[in-house]
Structures are given as C-alpha cells and as structure tokens.
Amino acid sequence: MQLALNKLSYNEDTPLILFVGLLALVPCLVLIKRVLNTRYNKRVFQLIHEGQGELFVASLRQDIETEPRSALRSNLELKLGMGLLQMGRWKEARTALALIDSSYIQENSRRWFHMSNLQVILRTDLEEAHRYFVRNHEQFIADSPKPLINQAIRLHNGMVEFLVMQDPHAEKVFLTISRECPDPVIKSGALYFLARIEHDRGKTDIADEYFEQSQQLTPHVIHGSAPDQPWISRGRAARKK
C-alpha cells in the first residue's frame, strides 16, 4: 500500500483534484443513503401489508433500542409511529411520536412527522387538530419534489376540510386521489373518507362500496372506525347534519 502511495505524483493541482473528488463523493454517499433508506422502508412497512403488524413493531423497537445515533433513532421512532397509525393503534402511535426529538427530523421526514401528528390529533380532538394544522401550515403545502409526499399532504388537507371544516371541497380532493394516486395506502385512505362522506349523505350502498374498495386495497391498514360508527374524537366530534 505504501509503495503504491509513493508512486503517486504530486503537483500543484493535486489539492484541487482531491477537493473535486471529495465533492463528487458526497452526492454519491447521499444517494446511497437514500437508496438504503428507501429499501428499509419498503421492507419494514411490507410487514404491515402482509398482516405481520406485531413483527413490524418488534423489529422497529429492536432497531430503535440498538441504534446509538440520535438522528437515526429519531427517524426509526417516526417510522414506528407511522406504522402504528396504519394499524389503527392510535394511542400507541401518539406515545411513539411524542418520544421523538423533532430537531433530528429533517427534509422530507419532517413532512411525514407533521402529517403523523396531525392524524393522531384528528382522532382525539378536532379543534386542537385545526390549531395544529394552522400552526404548521407550511408543512401542509403540496410543493415537494416527491409526488408521493404531495399526495399524502393533499389527503391530510382533505381530512382537515372534511372532519374539521365540513368543507364540501374535501370530496373533490378524495376523488382525485382515489383516481390518480398509485400508492395503495394513500389511495385507500381517500376511498375510506369517500365512504364516510356518502354515509353522512345517507347513501349507505355507495358508502359500503367505497369502504369495501378501501379494505380490499389495503386489508391490514385501518384508517378509522367503520363509516356507520362515529369518528373517534372529542370536541366537535359529532358532525353537523
């Protein structure tokens, strides 16, 4: 190794070459990190979609306990909270999300962090959810370069419009997502809320059809109570007729 180093020539351009090489290496490392993180997400969340929710929770908690780096641990805690939400385990999700040091949540993960917190609050207190939504409004603007994040943001905006504001525009949001979004979880969420809208109108047959489509798409993901059951919430829980 030393012999190879000795053979390297050094001239006045060597520092510049090394600097350029380092600049090229940094984006490569970032790309590798993103690819590995994407693969991890797909693998771990697939457990929920296969009906192995307990294995998902056990795997995430083990990874959290053994991860020494605070930033990575916080992101793992976020994934745990998001998974618990998908499984309909709202109280556990709230506890998991509350443990996160949000200062370590950056970039795209920050959007998921705020959307997850909003979901929890929407299921406990609609008035507080509205305050949270307004307070963090910049996190709910669909201007991300990631189409998936924008679709998720639109879904959460629709949830606020429907559950809190009783705004009829929410139906258009859900219909668009149900037709255009390729992600099964986001799409099934839109179908679920379309079912709630139709049930509120008294069109139970259409509501049942939407609800069945949502369950068929993601049978192990729970978006809320059945459309014929009241929304789990305090405050303005009972929708005005």
mmCIF file of C-alpha atoms in Angstrom:
data_model
loop_
_atom_site.group_PDB
_atom_site.id
_atom_site.type_symbol
_atom_site.label_atom_id
_atom_site.label_comp_id
_atom_site.label_asym_id
_atom_site.label_seq_id
_atom_site.Cartn_x
_atom_site.Cartn_y
_atom_site.Cartn_z
ATOM 1 C CA MET A 1 0.000 0.000 0.000
ATOM 2 C CA GLN A 2 2.805 2.372 0.970
ATOM 3 C CA LEU A 3 4.643 1.559 -2.263
ATOM 4 C CA ALA A 4 1.534 2.459 -4.270
ATOM 5 C CA LEU A 5 1.220 5.774 -2.420
ATOM 6 C CA ASN A 6 4.863 6.564 -3.062
ATOM 7 C CA LYS A 7 4.281 6.166 -6.786
ATOM 8 C CA LEU A 8 1.551 8.808 -6.808
ATOM 9 C CA SER A 9 2.788 12.011 -8.327
ATOM 10 C CA TYR A 10 2.184 15.295 -6.544
ATOM 11 C CA ASN A 11 1.940 18.635 -8.212
ATOM 12 C CA GLU A 12 0.332 21.991 -7.593
ATOM 13 C CA ASP A 13 -3.008 20.699 -8.970
ATOM 14 C CA THR A 14 -3.202 17.770 -6.538
ATOM 15 C CA PRO A 15 -5.163 19.611 -3.785
ATOM 16 C CA LEU A 16 -7.712 20.794 -6.366
ATOM 17 C CA ILE A 17 -8.093 17.260 -7.754
ATOM 18 C CA LEU A 18 -8.614 15.870 -4.270
ATOM 19 C CA PHE A 19 -11.155 18.588 -3.476
ATOM 20 C CA VAL A 20 -13.123 17.900 -6.668
ATOM 21 C CA GLY A 21 -13.014 14.194 -5.885
ATOM 22 C CA LEU A 22 -14.471 14.809 -2.436
ATOM 23 C CA LEU A 23 -17.207 16.984 -3.917
ATOM 24 C CA ALA A 24 -18.141 14.161 -6.271
ATOM 25 C CA LEU A 25 -18.095 11.621 -3.432
ATOM 26 C CA VAL A 26 -20.551 13.498 -1.208
ATOM 27 C CA PRO A 27 -23.620 13.263 -3.515
ATOM 28 C CA CYS A 28 -22.785 9.602 -4.149
ATOM 29 C CA LEU A 29 -22.869 8.902 -0.415
ATOM 30 C CA VAL A 30 -26.148 10.817 -0.071
ATOM 31 C CA LEU A 31 -27.660 8.805 -2.932
ATOM 32 C CA ILE A 32 -26.527 5.515 -1.392
ATOM 33 C CA LYS A 33 -28.026 6.558 1.954
ATOM 34 C CA ARG A 34 -31.363 7.414 0.316
ATOM 35 C CA VAL A 35 -31.469 4.121 -1.605
ATOM 36 C CA LEU A 36 -30.757 2.104 1.543
ATOM 37 C CA ASN A 37 -33.375 4.067 3.494
ATOM 38 C CA THR A 38 -35.976 3.504 0.757
ATOM 39 C CA ARG A 39 -35.246 -0.219 0.732
ATOM 40 C CA TYR A 40 -35.525 -0.359 4.515
ATOM 41 C CA ASN A 41 -38.862 1.467 4.425
ATOM 42 C CA LYS A 42 -40.296 -0.887 1.813
ATOM 43 C CA ARG A 43 -39.125 -3.964 3.669
ATOM 44 C CA VAL A 44 -40.316 -2.942 7.106
ATOM 45 C CA PHE A 45 -43.694 -1.463 6.078
ATOM 46 C CA GLN A 46 -44.347 -4.513 3.911
ATOM 47 C CA LEU A 47 -44.704 -6.449 7.166
ATOM 48 C CA ILE A 48 -47.864 -4.445 7.943
ATOM 49 C CA HIS A 49 -49.298 -5.019 4.480
ATOM 50 C CA GLU A 50 -48.697 -8.756 4.907
ATOM 51 C CA GLY A 51 -50.587 -8.774 8.190
ATOM 52 C CA GLN A 52 -47.468 -9.086 10.342
ATOM 53 C CA GLY A 53 -48.017 -5.981 12.420
ATOM 54 C CA GLU A 54 -46.543 -7.418 15.600
ATOM 55 C CA LEU A 55 -43.344 -8.347 13.770
ATOM 56 C CA PHE A 56 -43.193 -4.784 12.387
ATOM 57 C CA VAL A 57 -43.443 -3.322 15.895
ATOM 58 C CA ALA A 58 -40.922 -5.767 17.351
ATOM 59 C CA SER A 59 -38.427 -5.117 14.526
ATOM 60 C CA LEU A 60 -38.675 -1.335 14.816
ATOM 61 C CA ARG A 61 -38.385 -1.347 18.598
ATOM 62 C CA GLN A 62 -35.317 -3.566 18.427
ATOM 63 C CA ASP A 63 -33.723 -1.274 15.845
ATOM 64 C CA ILE A 64 -34.547 1.762 17.988
ATOM 65 C CA GLU A 65 -33.040 0.207 21.119
ATOM 66 C CA THR A 66 -29.821 -0.783 19.346
ATOM 67 C CA GLU A 67 -29.312 2.425 17.322
ATOM 68 C CA PRO A 68 -26.736 4.646 19.082
ATOM 69 C CA ARG A 69 -27.094 7.635 16.749
ATOM 70 C CA SER A 70 -29.785 10.080 17.853
ATOM 71 C CA ALA A 71 -30.721 11.234 14.353
ATOM 72 C CA LEU A 72 -31.238 7.719 13.016
ATOM 73 C CA ARG A 73 -33.033 6.679 16.187
ATOM 74 C CA SER A 74 -35.475 9.572 15.825
ATOM 75 C CA ASN A 75 -36.235 8.563 12.242
ATOM 76 C CA LEU A 76 -36.827 4.976 13.331
ATOM 77 C CA GLU A 77 -39.215 6.249 16.015
ATOM 78 C CA LEU A 78 -41.053 8.175 13.298
ATOM 79 C CA LYS A 79 -41.391 5.004 11.206
ATOM 80 C CA LEU A 80 -42.750 3.185 14.258
ATOM 81 C CA GLY A 81 -45.336 5.908 14.830
ATOM 82 C CA MET A 82 -46.380 5.877 11.173
ATOM 83 C CA GLY A 83 -46.736 2.101 11.227
ATOM 84 C CA LEU A 84 -48.820 2.145 14.392
ATOM 85 C CA LEU A 85 -51.098 4.679 12.715
ATOM 86 C CA GLN A 86 -51.536 2.373 9.736
ATOM 87 C CA MET A 87 -52.523 -0.413 12.121
ATOM 88 C CA GLY A 88 -55.083 1.794 13.851
ATOM 89 C CA ARG A 89 -53.209 1.762 17.150
ATOM 90 C CA TRP A 90 -53.751 5.465 17.740
ATOM 91 C CA LYS A 91 -52.762 5.694 21.425
ATOM 92 C CA GLU A 92 -49.536 3.784 20.883
ATOM 93 C CA ALA A 93 -48.779 5.938 17.861
ATOM 94 C CA ARG A 94 -49.266 9.091 19.900
ATOM 95 C CA THR A 95 -46.867 7.794 22.557
ATOM 96 C CA ALA A 96 -44.246 6.839 19.948
ATOM 97 C CA LEU A 97 -44.450 10.193 18.197
ATOM 98 C CA ALA A 98 -44.258 12.097 21.485
ATOM 99 C CA LEU A 99 -40.884 10.472 22.245
ATOM 100 C CA ILE A 100 -39.284 11.833 19.078
ATOM 101 C CA ASP A 101 -36.728 14.621 19.286
ATOM 102 C CA SER A 102 -38.036 16.598 16.312
ATOM 103 C CA SER A 103 -34.772 18.536 15.975
ATOM 104 C CA TYR A 104 -33.333 15.441 14.311
ATOM 105 C CA ILE A 105 -36.202 15.125 11.817
ATOM 106 C CA GLN A 106 -35.160 16.864 8.619
ATOM 107 C CA GLU A 107 -36.168 17.322 4.966
ATOM 108 C CA ASN A 108 -38.936 15.018 3.690
ATOM 109 C CA SER A 109 -39.201 13.178 7.006
ATOM 110 C CA ARG A 110 -40.337 16.418 8.620
ATOM 111 C CA ARG A 111 -43.471 16.430 6.426
ATOM 112 C CA TRP A 112 -44.272 12.833 7.460
ATOM 113 C CA PHE A 113 -43.677 13.792 11.105
ATOM 114 C CA HIS A 114 -46.234 16.600 10.973
ATOM 115 C CA MET A 115 -48.757 14.554 8.970
ATOM 116 C CA SER A 116 -48.486 11.740 11.513
ATOM 117 C CA ASN A 117 -49.010 14.104 14.433
ATOM 118 C CA LEU A 118 -51.995 15.640 12.678
ATOM 119 C CA GLN A 119 -53.538 12.191 12.206
ATOM 120 C CA VAL A 120 -53.207 11.432 15.905
ATOM 121 C CA ILE A 121 -54.759 14.723 16.955
ATOM 122 C CA LEU A 122 -57.591 14.383 14.410
ATOM 123 C CA ARG A 123 -58.581 11.225 16.265
ATOM 124 C CA THR A 124 -58.563 12.841 19.704
ATOM 125 C CA ASP A 125 -59.577 16.486 19.394
ATOM 126 C CA LEU A 126 -60.692 18.124 16.153
ATOM 127 C CA GLU A 127 -60.355 21.665 17.433
ATOM 128 C CA GLU A 128 -56.783 21.048 18.558
ATOM 129 C CA ALA A 129 -56.100 19.381 15.205
ATOM 130 C CA HIS A 130 -57.204 22.535 13.426
ATOM 131 C CA ARG A 131 -54.911 24.645 15.594
ATOM 132 C CA TYR A 132 -52.018 22.275 14.874
ATOM 133 C CA PHE A 133 -52.774 22.412 11.148
ATOM 134 C CA VAL A 134 -52.805 26.227 11.109
ATOM 135 C CA ARG A 135 -49.712 26.481 13.307
ATOM 136 C CA ASN A 136 -47.737 24.197 10.977
ATOM 137 C CA HIS A 137 -49.387 25.272 7.719
ATOM 138 C CA GLU A 138 -46.081 25.388 5.798
ATOM 139 C CA GLN A 139 -45.739 21.620 6.281
ATOM 140 C CA PHE A 140 -49.062 21.017 4.515
ATOM 141 C CA ILE A 141 -48.298 22.812 1.251
ATOM 142 C CA ALA A 142 -48.037 20.310 -1.594
ATOM 143 C CA ASP A 143 -44.845 21.691 -3.111
ATOM 144 C CA SER A 144 -42.473 18.792 -2.560
ATOM 145 C CA PRO A 145 -40.450 17.392 -5.486
ATOM 146 C CA LYS A 146 -41.646 13.988 -4.271
ATOM 147 C CA PRO A 147 -45.095 13.201 -5.808
ATOM 148 C CA LEU A 148 -45.867 10.681 -3.060
ATOM 149 C CA ILE A 149 -45.427 13.294 -0.354
ATOM 150 C CA ASN A 150 -47.660 15.732 -2.237
ATOM 151 C CA GLN A 151 -50.408 13.109 -2.497
ATOM 152 C CA ALA A 152 -50.120 12.406 1.226
ATOM 153 C CA ILE A 153 -50.281 16.132 2.001
ATOM 154 C CA ARG A 154 -53.401 16.520 -0.155
ATOM 155 C CA LEU A 155 -55.009 13.598 1.678
ATOM 156 C CA HIS A 156 -54.348 15.234 5.049
ATOM 157 C CA ASN A 157 -55.621 18.597 3.799
ATOM 158 C CA GLY A 158 -58.794 16.807 2.722
ATOM 159 C CA MET A 159 -59.105 15.183 6.133
ATOM 160 C CA VAL A 160 -58.995 18.589 7.812
ATOM 161 C CA GLU A 161 -61.510 20.035 5.338
ATOM 162 C CA PHE A 162 -63.909 17.133 5.886
ATOM 163 C CA LEU A 163 -63.582 16.427 9.613
ATOM 164 C CA VAL A 164 -62.972 19.918 10.956
ATOM 165 C CA MET A 165 -64.356 22.423 8.461
ATOM 166 C CA GLN A 166 -67.169 20.350 6.923
ATOM 167 C CA ASP A 167 -65.962 21.753 3.587
ATOM 168 C CA PRO A 168 -67.528 20.034 0.533
ATOM 169 C CA HIS A 169 -64.283 20.591 -1.378
ATOM 170 C CA ALA A 170 -62.857 17.620 0.523
ATOM 171 C CA GLU A 171 -64.841 15.251 -1.680
ATOM 172 C CA LYS A 172 -63.060 16.508 -4.817
ATOM 173 C CA VAL A 173 -59.719 16.015 -3.086
ATOM 174 C CA PHE A 174 -60.527 12.427 -2.151
ATOM 175 C CA LEU A 175 -61.947 11.611 -5.588
ATOM 176 C CA THR A 176 -58.821 12.913 -7.339
ATOM 177 C CA ILE A 177 -56.524 10.942 -5.053
ATOM 178 C CA SER A 178 -58.583 7.766 -5.426
ATOM 179 C CA ARG A 179 -58.261 8.004 -9.211
ATOM 180 C CA GLU A 180 -54.693 9.218 -9.615
ATOM 181 C CA CYS A 181 -52.580 8.127 -6.652
ATOM 182 C CA PRO A 182 -50.559 4.943 -7.243
ATOM 183 C CA ASP A 183 -49.759 4.427 -3.559
ATOM 184 C CA PRO A 184 -52.205 1.879 -2.080
ATOM 185 C CA VAL A 185 -52.211 3.293 1.475
ATOM 186 C CA ILE A 186 -52.913 6.885 0.410
ATOM 187 C CA LYS A 187 -55.459 5.740 -2.164
ATOM 188 C CA SER A 188 -57.298 3.509 0.313
ATOM 189 C CA GLY A 189 -57.366 6.440 2.746
ATOM 190 C CA ALA A 190 -59.124 8.578 0.147
ATOM 191 C CA LEU A 191 -61.619 5.777 -0.532
ATOM 192 C CA TYR A 192 -62.262 5.439 3.184
ATOM 193 C CA PHE A 193 -63.178 9.095 3.561
ATOM 194 C CA LEU A 194 -65.352 8.962 0.459
ATOM 195 C CA ALA A 195 -67.221 6.177 2.249
ATOM 196 C CA ARG A 196 -67.714 8.418 5.275
ATOM 197 C CA ILE A 197 -68.971 11.261 3.085
ATOM 198 C CA GLU A 198 -71.522 9.035 1.345
ATOM 199 C CA HIS A 199 -72.670 7.567 4.635
ATOM 200 C CA ASP A 200 -73.261 11.067 6.003
ATOM 201 C CA ARG A 201 -75.471 11.668 2.962
ATOM 202 C CA GLY A 202 -77.466 8.553 3.747
ATOM 203 C CA LYS A 203 -76.188 6.752 0.637
ATOM 204 C CA THR A 204 -75.164 3.625 2.515
ATOM 205 C CA ASP A 205 -74.870 1.411 -0.580
ATOM 206 C CA ILE A 206 -72.299 3.724 -2.158
ATOM 207 C CA ALA A 207 -70.567 4.147 1.208
ATOM 208 C CA ASP A 208 -70.288 0.374 1.605
ATOM 209 C CA GLU A 209 -68.827 0.101 -1.894
ATOM 210 C CA TYR A 210 -66.139 2.693 -1.199
ATOM 211 C CA PHE A 211 -65.374 1.119 2.180
ATOM 212 C CA GLU A 212 -65.007 -2.333 0.619
ATOM 213 C CA GLN A 213 -62.684 -0.954 -2.068
ATOM 214 C CA SER A 214 -60.548 0.634 0.640
ATOM 215 C CA GLN A 215 -60.312 -2.610 2.607
ATOM 216 C CA GLN A 216 -59.555 -4.695 -0.469
ATOM 217 C CA LEU A 217 -56.734 -2.359 -1.428
ATOM 218 C CA THR A 218 -55.065 -2.428 1.999
ATOM 219 C CA PRO A 219 -56.769 -5.099 4.153
ATOM 220 C CA HIS A 220 -54.397 -4.625 7.084
ATOM 221 C CA VAL A 221 -54.441 -0.811 7.170
ATOM 222 C CA ILE A 222 -57.038 0.902 9.370
ATOM 223 C CA HIS A 223 -57.976 4.485 8.525
ATOM 224 C CA GLY A 224 -60.630 4.822 11.199
ATOM 225 C CA SER A 225 -63.822 3.345 12.540
ATOM 226 C CA ALA A 226 -66.399 1.969 10.097
ATOM 227 C CA PRO A 227 -68.395 4.708 8.293
ATOM 228 C CA ASP A 228 -71.532 3.865 10.281
ATOM 229 C CA GLN A 229 -69.645 4.484 13.526
ATOM 230 C CA PRO A 230 -68.896 7.977 14.924
ATOM 231 C CA TRP A 231 -65.452 9.431 14.350
ATOM 232 C CA ILE A 232 -63.163 8.820 17.314
ATOM 233 C CA SER A 233 -62.729 12.336 18.632
ATOM 234 C CA ARG A 234 -63.576 14.830 21.317
ATOM 235 C CA GLY A 235 -64.606 18.437 20.851
ATOM 236 C CA ARG A 236 -66.542 18.780 17.610
ATOM 237 C CA ALA A 237 -66.791 15.014 17.251
ATOM 238 C CA ALA A 238 -70.397 14.883 16.088
ATOM 239 C CA ARG A 239 -70.625 16.162 12.537
ATOM 240 C CA LYS A 240 -73.411 18.652 11.961
ATOM 241 C CA LYS A 241 -76.316 17.310 9.951
#
